[in-house]
Coordinates of C-alpha atoms and ligand atoms in Angstrom, one line a residue:
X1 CA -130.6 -50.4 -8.8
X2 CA -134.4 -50.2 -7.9
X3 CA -135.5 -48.1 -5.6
X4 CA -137.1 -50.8 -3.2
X5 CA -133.4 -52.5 -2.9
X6 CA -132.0 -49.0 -2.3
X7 CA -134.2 -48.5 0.7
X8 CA -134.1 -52.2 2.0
X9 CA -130.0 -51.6 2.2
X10 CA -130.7 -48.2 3.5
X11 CA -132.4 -49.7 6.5
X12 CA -130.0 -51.2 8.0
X13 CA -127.5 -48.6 7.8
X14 CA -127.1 -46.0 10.8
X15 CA -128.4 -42.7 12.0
X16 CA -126.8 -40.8 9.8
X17 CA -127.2 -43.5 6.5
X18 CA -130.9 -43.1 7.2
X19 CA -130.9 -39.4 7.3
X20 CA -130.0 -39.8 3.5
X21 CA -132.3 -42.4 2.7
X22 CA -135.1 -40.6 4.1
X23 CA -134.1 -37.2 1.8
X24 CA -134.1 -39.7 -1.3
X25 CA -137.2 -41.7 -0.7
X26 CA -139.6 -39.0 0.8
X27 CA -141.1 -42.3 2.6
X28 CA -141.5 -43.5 6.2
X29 CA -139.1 -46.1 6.8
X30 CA -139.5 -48.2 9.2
X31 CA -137.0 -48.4 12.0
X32 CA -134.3 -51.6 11.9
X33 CA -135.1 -54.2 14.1
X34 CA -131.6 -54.9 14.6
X35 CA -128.6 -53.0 15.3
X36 CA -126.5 -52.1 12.0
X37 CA -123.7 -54.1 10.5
X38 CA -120.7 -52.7 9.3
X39 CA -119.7 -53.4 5.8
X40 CA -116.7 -51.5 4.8
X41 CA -115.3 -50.7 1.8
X42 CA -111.4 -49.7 1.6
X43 CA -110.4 -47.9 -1.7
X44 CA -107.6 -46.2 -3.4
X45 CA -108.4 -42.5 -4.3
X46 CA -108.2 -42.5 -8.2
X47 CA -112.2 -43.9 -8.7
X48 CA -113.1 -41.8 -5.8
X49 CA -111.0 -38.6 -7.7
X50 CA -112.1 -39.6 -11.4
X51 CA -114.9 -41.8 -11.3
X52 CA -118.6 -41.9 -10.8
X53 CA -119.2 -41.9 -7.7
X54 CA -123.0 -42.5 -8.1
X55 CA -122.7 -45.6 -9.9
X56 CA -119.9 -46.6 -8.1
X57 CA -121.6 -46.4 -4.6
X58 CA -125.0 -48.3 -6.0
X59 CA -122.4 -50.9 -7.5
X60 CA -121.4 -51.5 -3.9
X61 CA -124.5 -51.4 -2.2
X62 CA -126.2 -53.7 -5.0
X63 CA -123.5 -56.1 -4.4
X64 CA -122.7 -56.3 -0.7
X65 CA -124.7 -53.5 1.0
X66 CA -121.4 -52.3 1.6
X67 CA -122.5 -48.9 4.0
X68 CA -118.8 -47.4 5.0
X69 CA -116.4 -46.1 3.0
X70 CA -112.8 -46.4 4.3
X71 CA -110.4 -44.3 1.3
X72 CA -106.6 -44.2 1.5
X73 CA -107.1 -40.4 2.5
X74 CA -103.4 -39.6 3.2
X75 CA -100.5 -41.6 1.3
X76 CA -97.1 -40.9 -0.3
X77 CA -97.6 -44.4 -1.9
X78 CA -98.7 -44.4 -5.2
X79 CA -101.0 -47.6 -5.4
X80 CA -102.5 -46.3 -2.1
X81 CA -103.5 -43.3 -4.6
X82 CA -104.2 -45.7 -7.2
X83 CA -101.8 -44.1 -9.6
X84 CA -99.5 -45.2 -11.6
X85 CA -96.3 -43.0 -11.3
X86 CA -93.5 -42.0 -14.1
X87 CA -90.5 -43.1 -13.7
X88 CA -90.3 -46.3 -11.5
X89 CA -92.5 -47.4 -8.5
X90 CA -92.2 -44.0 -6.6
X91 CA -90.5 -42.1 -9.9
X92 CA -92.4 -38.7 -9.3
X93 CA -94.9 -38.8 -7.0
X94 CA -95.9 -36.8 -4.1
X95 CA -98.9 -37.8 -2.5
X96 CA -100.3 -36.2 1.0
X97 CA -103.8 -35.3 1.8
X98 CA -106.4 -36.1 -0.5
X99 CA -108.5 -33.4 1.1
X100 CA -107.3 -30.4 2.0
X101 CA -105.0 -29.7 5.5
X102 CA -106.8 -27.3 7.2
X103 CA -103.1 -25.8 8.8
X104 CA -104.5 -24.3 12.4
X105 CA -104.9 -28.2 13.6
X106 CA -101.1 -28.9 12.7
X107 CA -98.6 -27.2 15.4
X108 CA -95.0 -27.9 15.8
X109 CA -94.2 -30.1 13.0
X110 CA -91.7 -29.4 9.9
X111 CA -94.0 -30.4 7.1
X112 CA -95.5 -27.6 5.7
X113 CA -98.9 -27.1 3.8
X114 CA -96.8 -28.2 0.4
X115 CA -95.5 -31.3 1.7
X116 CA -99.0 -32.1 2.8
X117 CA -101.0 -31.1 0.2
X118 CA -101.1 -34.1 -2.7
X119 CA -101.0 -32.4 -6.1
X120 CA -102.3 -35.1 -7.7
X121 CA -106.1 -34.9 -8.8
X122 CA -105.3 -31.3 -9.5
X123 CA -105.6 -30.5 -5.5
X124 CA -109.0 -31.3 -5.3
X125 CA -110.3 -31.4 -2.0
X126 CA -111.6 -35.9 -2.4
X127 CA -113.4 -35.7 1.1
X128 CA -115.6 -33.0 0.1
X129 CA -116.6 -34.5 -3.2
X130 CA -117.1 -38.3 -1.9
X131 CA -118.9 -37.8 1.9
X132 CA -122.4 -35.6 0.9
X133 CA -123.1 -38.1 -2.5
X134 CA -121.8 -41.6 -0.1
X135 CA -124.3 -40.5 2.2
X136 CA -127.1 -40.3 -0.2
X137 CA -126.7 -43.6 -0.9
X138 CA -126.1 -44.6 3.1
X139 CA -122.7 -45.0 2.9
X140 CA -120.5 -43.1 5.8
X141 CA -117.2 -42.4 5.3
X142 CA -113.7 -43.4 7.3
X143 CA -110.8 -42.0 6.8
X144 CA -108.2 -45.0 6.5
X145 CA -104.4 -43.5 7.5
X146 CA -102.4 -46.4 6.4
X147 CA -98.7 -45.0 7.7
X148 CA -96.2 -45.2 5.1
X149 CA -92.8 -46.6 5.1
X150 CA -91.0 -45.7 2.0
X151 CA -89.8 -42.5 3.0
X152 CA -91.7 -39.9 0.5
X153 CA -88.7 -38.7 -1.8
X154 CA -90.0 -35.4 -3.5
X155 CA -91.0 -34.5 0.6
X156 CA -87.6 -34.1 2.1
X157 CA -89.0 -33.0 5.8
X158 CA -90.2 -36.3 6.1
X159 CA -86.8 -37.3 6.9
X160 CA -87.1 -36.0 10.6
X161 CA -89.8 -38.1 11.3
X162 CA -87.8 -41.3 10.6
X163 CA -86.5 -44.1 12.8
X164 CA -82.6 -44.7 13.3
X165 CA -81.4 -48.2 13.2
X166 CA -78.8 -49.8 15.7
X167 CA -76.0 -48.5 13.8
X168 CA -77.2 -44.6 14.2
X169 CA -77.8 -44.3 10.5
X170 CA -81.6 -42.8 9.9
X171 CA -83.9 -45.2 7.8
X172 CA -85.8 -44.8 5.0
X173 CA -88.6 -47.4 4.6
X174 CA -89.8 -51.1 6.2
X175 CA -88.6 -52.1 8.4
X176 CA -88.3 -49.0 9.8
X177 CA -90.5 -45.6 9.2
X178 CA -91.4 -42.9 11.1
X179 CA -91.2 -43.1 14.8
X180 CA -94.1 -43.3 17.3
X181 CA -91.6 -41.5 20.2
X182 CA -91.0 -38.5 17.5
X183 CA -93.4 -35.1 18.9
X184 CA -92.8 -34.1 15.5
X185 CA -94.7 -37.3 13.9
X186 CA -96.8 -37.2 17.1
X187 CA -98.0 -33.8 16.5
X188 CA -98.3 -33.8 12.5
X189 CA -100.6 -37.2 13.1
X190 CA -103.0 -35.9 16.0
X191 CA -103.3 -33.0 13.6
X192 CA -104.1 -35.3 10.7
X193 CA -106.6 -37.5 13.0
X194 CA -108.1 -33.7 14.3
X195 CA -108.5 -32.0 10.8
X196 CA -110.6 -35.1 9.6
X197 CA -112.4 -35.2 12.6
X198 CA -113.6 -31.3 12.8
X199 CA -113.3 -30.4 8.9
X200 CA -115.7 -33.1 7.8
X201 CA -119.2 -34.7 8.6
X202 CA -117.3 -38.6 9.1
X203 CA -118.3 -41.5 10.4
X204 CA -114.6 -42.5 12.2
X205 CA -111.6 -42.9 11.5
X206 CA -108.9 -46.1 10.7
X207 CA -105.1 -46.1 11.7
X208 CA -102.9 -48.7 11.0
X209 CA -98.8 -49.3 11.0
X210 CA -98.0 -52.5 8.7
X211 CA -94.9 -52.5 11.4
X212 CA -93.9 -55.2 14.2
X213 CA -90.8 -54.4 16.3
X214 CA -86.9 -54.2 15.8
X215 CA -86.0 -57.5 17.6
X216 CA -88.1 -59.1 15.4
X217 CA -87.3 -57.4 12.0
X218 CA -83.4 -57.9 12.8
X219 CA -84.4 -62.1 13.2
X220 CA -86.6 -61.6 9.7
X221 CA -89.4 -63.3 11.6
X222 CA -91.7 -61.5 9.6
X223 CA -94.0 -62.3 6.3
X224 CA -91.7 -59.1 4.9
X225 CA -88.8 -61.1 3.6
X226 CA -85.2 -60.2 2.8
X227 CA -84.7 -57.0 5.2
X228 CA -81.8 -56.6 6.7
X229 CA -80.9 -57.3 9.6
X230 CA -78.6 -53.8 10.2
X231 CA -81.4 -51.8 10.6
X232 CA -83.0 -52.9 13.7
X233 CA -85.0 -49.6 14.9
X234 CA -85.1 -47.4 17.1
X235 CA -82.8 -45.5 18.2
X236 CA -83.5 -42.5 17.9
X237 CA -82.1 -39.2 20.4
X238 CA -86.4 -39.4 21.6
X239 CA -86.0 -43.5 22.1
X240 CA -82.8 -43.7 24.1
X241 CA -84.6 -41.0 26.0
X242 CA -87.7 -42.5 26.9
X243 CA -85.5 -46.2 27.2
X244 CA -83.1 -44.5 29.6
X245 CA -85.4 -43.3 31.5
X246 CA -87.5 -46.6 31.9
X247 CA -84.0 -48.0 33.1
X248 CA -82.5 -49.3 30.3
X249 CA -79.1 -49.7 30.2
X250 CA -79.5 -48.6 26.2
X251 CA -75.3 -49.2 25.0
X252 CA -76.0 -53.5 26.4
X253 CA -79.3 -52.6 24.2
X254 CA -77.4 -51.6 21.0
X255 CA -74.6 -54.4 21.6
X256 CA -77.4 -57.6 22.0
X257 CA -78.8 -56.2 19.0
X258 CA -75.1 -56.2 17.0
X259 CA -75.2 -59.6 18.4
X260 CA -78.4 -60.9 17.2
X261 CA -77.7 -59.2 13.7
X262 CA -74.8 -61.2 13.3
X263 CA -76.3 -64.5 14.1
X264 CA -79.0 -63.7 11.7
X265 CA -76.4 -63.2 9.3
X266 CA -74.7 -66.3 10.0
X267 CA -77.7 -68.4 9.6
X268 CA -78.8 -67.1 6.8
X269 CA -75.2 -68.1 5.1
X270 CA -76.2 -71.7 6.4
X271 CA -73.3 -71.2 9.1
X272 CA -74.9 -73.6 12.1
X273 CA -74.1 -73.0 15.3
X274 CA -72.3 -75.3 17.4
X275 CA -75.1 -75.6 20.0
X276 CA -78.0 -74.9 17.6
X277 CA -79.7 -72.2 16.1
X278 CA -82.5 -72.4 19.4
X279 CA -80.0 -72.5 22.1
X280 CA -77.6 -69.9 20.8
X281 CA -80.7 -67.5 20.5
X282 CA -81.9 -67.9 23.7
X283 CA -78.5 -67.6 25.2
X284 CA -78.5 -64.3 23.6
X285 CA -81.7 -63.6 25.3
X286 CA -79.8 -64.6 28.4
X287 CA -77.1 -62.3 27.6
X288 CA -78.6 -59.4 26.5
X289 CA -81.9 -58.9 27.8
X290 CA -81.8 -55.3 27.5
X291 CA -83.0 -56.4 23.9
X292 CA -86.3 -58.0 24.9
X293 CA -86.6 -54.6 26.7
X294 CA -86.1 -52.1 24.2
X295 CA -88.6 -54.4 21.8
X296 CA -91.0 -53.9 24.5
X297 CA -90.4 -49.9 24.0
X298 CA -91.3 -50.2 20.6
X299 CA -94.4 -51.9 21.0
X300 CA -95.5 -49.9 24.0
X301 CA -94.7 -46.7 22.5
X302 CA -97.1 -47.7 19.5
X303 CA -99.8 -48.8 21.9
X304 CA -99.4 -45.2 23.0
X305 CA -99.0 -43.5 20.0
X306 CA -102.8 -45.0 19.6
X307 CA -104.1 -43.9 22.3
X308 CA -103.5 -40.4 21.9
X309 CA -105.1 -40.8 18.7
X310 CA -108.0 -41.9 20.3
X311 CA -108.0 -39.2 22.9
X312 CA -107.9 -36.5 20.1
X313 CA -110.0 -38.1 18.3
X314 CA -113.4 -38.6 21.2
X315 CA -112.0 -34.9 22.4
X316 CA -113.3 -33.7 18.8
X317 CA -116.6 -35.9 19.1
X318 CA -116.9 -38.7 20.9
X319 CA -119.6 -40.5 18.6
X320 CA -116.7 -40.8 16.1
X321 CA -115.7 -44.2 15.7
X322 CA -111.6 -45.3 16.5
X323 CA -110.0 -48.2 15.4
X324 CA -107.5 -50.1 14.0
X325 CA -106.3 -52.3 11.4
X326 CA -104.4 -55.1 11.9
X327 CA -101.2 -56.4 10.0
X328 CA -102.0 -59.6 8.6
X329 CA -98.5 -60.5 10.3
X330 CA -100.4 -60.8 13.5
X331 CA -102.0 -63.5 12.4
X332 CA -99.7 -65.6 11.8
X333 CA -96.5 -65.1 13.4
X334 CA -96.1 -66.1 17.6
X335 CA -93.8 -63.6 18.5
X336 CA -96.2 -60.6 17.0
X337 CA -99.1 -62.1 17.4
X338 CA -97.5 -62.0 21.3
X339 CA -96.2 -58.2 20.9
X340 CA -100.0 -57.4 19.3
X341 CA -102.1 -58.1 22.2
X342 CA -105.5 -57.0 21.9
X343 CA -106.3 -57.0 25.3
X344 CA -103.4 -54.1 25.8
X345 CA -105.9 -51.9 23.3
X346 CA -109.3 -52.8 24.0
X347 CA -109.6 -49.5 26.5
X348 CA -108.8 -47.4 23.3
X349 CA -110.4 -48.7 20.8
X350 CA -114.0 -48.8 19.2
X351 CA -112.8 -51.3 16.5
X352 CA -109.9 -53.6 15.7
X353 CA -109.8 -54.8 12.0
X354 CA -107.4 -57.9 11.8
X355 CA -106.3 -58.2 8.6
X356 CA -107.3 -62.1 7.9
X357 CA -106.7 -62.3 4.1
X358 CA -107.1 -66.3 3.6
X359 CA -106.3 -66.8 0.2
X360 CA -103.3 -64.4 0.3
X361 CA -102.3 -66.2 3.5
X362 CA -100.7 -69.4 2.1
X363 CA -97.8 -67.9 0.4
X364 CA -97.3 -65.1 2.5
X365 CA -97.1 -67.9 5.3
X366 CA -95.3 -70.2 3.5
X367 CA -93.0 -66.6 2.8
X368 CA -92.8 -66.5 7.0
X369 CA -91.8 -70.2 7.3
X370 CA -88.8 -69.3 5.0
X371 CA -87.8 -66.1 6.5
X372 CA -87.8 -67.3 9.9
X373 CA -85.8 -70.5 9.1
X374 CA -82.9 -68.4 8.3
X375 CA -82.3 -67.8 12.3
X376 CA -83.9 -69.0 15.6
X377 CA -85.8 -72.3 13.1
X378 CA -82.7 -72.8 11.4
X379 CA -82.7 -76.4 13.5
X380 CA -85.8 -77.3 11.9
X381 CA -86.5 -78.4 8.1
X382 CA -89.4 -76.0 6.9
X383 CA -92.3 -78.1 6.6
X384 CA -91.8 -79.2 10.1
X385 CA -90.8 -75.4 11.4
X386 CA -94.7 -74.7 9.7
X387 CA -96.1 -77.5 11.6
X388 CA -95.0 -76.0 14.4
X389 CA -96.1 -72.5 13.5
X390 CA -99.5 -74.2 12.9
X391 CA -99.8 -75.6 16.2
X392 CA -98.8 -73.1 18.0
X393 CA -101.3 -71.0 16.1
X394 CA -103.9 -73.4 16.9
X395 CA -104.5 -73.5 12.8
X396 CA -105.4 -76.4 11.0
X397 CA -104.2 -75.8 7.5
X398 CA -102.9 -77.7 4.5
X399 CA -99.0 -79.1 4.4
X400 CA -96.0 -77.1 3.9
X401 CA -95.9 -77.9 -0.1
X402 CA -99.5 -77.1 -0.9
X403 CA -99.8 -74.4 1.2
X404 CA -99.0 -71.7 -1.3
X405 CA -101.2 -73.2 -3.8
X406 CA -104.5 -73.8 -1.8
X407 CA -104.7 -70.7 0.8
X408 CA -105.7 -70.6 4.0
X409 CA -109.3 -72.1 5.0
X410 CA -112.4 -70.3 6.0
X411 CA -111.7 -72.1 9.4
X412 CA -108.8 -69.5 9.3
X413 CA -110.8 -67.0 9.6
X414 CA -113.3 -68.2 11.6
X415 CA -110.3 -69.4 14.5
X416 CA -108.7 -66.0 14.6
X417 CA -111.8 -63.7 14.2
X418 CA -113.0 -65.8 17.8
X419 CA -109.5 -65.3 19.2
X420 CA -109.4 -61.2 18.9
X421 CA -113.1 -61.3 19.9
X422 CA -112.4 -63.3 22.8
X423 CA -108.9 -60.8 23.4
X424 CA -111.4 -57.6 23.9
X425 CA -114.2 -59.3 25.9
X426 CA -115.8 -57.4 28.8
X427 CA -115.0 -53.9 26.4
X428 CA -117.0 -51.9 23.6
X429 CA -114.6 -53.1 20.9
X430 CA -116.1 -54.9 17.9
X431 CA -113.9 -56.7 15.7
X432 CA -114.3 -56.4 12.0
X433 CA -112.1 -58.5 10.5
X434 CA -110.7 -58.0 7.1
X435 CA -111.7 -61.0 4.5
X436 CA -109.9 -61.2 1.0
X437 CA -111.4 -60.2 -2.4
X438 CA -108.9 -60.9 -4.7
X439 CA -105.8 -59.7 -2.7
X440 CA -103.0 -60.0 -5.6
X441 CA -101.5 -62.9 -5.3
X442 CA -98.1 -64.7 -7.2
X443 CA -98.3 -67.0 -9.9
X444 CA -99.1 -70.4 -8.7
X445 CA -101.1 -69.7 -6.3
X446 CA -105.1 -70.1 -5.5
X447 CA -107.4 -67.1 -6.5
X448 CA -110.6 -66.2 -4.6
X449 CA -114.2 -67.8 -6.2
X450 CA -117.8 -66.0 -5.3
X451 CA -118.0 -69.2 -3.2
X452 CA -114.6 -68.7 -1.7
X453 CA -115.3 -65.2 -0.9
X454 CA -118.6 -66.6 0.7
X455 CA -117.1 -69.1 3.1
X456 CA -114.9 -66.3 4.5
X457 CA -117.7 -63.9 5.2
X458 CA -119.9 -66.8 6.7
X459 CA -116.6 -67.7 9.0
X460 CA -116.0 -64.1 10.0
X461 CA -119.7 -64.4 11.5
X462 CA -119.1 -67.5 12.7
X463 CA -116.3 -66.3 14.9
X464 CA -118.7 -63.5 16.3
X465 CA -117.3 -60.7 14.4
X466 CA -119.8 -57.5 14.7
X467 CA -119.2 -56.0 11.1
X468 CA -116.7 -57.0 8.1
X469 CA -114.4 -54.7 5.7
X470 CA -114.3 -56.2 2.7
X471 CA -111.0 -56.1 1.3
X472 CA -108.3 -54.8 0.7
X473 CA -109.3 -52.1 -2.1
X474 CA -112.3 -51.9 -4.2
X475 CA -110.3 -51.5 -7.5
X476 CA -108.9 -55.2 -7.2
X477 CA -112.3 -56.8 -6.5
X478 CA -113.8 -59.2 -9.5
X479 CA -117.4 -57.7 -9.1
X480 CA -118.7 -61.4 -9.0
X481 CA -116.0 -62.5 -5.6
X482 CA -117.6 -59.3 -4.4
X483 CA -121.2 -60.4 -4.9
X484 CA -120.2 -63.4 -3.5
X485 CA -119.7 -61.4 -0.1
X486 CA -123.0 -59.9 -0.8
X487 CA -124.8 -63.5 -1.3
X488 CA -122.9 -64.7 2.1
X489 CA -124.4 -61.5 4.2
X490 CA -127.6 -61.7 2.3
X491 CA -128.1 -65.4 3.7
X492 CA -126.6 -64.5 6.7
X493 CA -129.6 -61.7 7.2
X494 CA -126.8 -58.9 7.7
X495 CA -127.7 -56.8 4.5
Ligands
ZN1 ZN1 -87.3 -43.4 17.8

């Protein structure tokens, strides 16, 4: 990269990317006439581990001024480290913090400095390598805690930490995970979120649970297929506390949810109910609306789990920047998009990512159509259940059979960006959605072009989004779909 690009891109970074700048160039700068963009980069830690990091970062900033980083910093999941593990897809791998726990910020929890501590990389402390050289180049770094699900085999005090289903058996990955009533999980992640925030010179950090809850997960309206419906969650000795003492009667809460697992079962054997799929679901409603109740727990007790998050987080410093990212499930399914209000968050949040893949989109929706015409749309034939999915979601995308095969439209983007914008109006929250770069997709379907890539960017903007995370990992991008974010932002006067 020249030296004049470096500094243009430098410009328009913050206070702290200019610091860097100014230490590089030995020049007056002049001061932005515009307040920063945010142009995020999520990445697995291998590169960040392995690679060089100096021609990594210029890579990023000569093709989409990218000026935050936002690494998988703490992950039992092996593509999250961007590893490949022996032995099948979790076979021996540990994971844990990429940097190093700093153990006086972690009280009252049963993971211990091993179980923390990721082995892989030889125990090399990733933060400390990646933040000085990223902010040379103007890039600030976020830790991104993506929770896990699958329940981290070689880390058995994990276990403690899980959800129990309906049936009182303790889970072990998606649906379920760990739980957001647990103090144990409560006080190993405000550690987590502490550590970051005191041991190293970042920018913010990113927390985000690819979860919706049990009443949902039980009906498979979800863009996870196949789960079973058994293993509604949670109950938990810490839930039925907390839903007792909200009021719940929690025994009718376990027995709507037998109920509801068996008429998921039945529809998905194509056993149609005499009065309908629709009706007998709502009568279950009817019945049982303890269930709506304890799903309203779960939500709740997430919203919460945030917001202590938060709390630790400004208690540290308060010029650290708090966010979320949002499951691409909210985008596209009613009943979470209903669960997921934005509004309920804005107070305790700085930024909300919604994850707004569009190419991915049409066969993980037409995935969502399928799942969910196994119960309460059993009535309805697919392509008409997804027209009215579509309307409901105020989308205007292509028909049921082409759907996998063509994406989702930049006006996708564009319509939901507006909508979470519009959900944290009269807050500080910006909204920096999440457009796909090569997301992997299945055979058949569309793959992202430069000009793609482009259209989502330029819809993002459109919608009034305030900054942009590229996504979802730097390792899957096609350098040229990534320059085509670049061009977009370039045109767009961002970078
Ligand atoms: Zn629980």
């Amino acid at each position: 990269m020249n030296r004049r690009h470096f500094i243009k891109l430098g410009v328009v970074g913050t206070g702290a990317a200019l610091a860097g700048v100014e230490a590089v160039s030995g020049q007056n700068i002049p001061v932005a006439s515009k307040p920063s963009t945010m142009v995020a980069m999520p990445i697995s830690v291998a590169p960040l581990a392995n690679g060089d990091l100096d021609a990594m970062f210029a890579d990023m900033l000569e093709r989409a001024g990218v000026n935050a980083l936002f690494p998988f910093i703490y992950s039992h999941e092996p593509h999250r480290a961007g590893v490949v593990p022996e032995g099948g897809r979790v076979g021996n791998f540990h994971g844990g913090n990429y940097a190093r726990p700093h153990m006086e910020f972690y009280h009252d929890t049963p993971l211990t400095r091993e179980d923390m501590t990721a082995p892989e990389f030889g125990g090399a402390d990733i933060l400390e390598r990646v933040i000085p050289v990223a902010k040379k180049h103007g890039i600030r770094t976020f830790p991104f805690l993506l929770e896990d699900n699958t329940l981290p085999a070689l880390v058995p005090h994990w276990q403690g930490l899980y959800e129990v289903d309906h049936h009182g058996r303790p889970t072990t990955g998606h649906p379920g995970g760990p739980c957001f009533n647990n103090p144990y999980y409560q006080n190993f992640t405000l550690g987590l979120v502490e550590d970051y925030a005191r041991s190293y010179d970042i920018g913010g950090i990113m927390w985000g649970s690819e979860r919706q809850g049990g009443l949902l997960n039980t009906l498979g309206i979800s863009q996870s297929g196949g789960q079973d419906p058994g293993k509604t969650t949670c109950f938990c000795e810490f839930c039925l506390k907390k839903g007792r003492d909200r009021g719940i009667d929690v025994e009718r809460a376990r027995r709507g949810y037998d109920e509801m697992e068996n008429f998921t079962r039945a529809g998905r054997a194509g056993q149609r109910p005499r009065d309908g799929y629709f009706a007998t679901f709502w009568r279950l409603l009817l019945n049982y609306p303890e269930v709506l109740a304890w799903e309203n727990l779960w939500t709740t007790s997430r919203h919460e789990f945030q917001a202590a998050i938060y709390r630790k987080v400004k208690s540290v410093n308060p010029a650290l920047q708090v966010g979320w990212h949002g499951w691409q499930n909210i985008s596209f399914n009613p009943f979470h998009r209903a669960e997921e209000n934005y509004a309920d968050v804005a107070g305790f949040s700085d930024f909300i990512r919604p994850a707004l893949y569009n190419n991915v989109a049409g066969g993980r929706f037409v995935g969502f159509v399928k799942n969910a015409h196994g119960s309460v749309f059993g009535d309805l034939p697919p392509e008409v259940a997804q027209d009215v999915f579509l309307r409901q979601l105020n989308y205007n995308e292509a028909p049921y059979d082409k759907l996998a095969a063509t994406g989702f439209s930049a006006d996708y983007v564009e319509r939901e960006t507006r909508r979470a914008v519009e959900s944290v109006a009269g807050h500080p929250v910006q909204i920096w959605p999440g457009v796909d770069i090569d997301v992997p997709v299945s055979a058949g379907e569309s793959h992202c072009t430069p000009e793609s890539v482009g259209r989502a960017v330029k819809a993002a903007f459109k919608g009034s989004a305030q900054g942009i995370i590229l996504s979802r990992n730097y390792t899957e991008m096609k350098p040229e779909n990534l320059s085509g974010a670049g061009s977009a932002l370039k045109e767009l006067g961002m970078i």
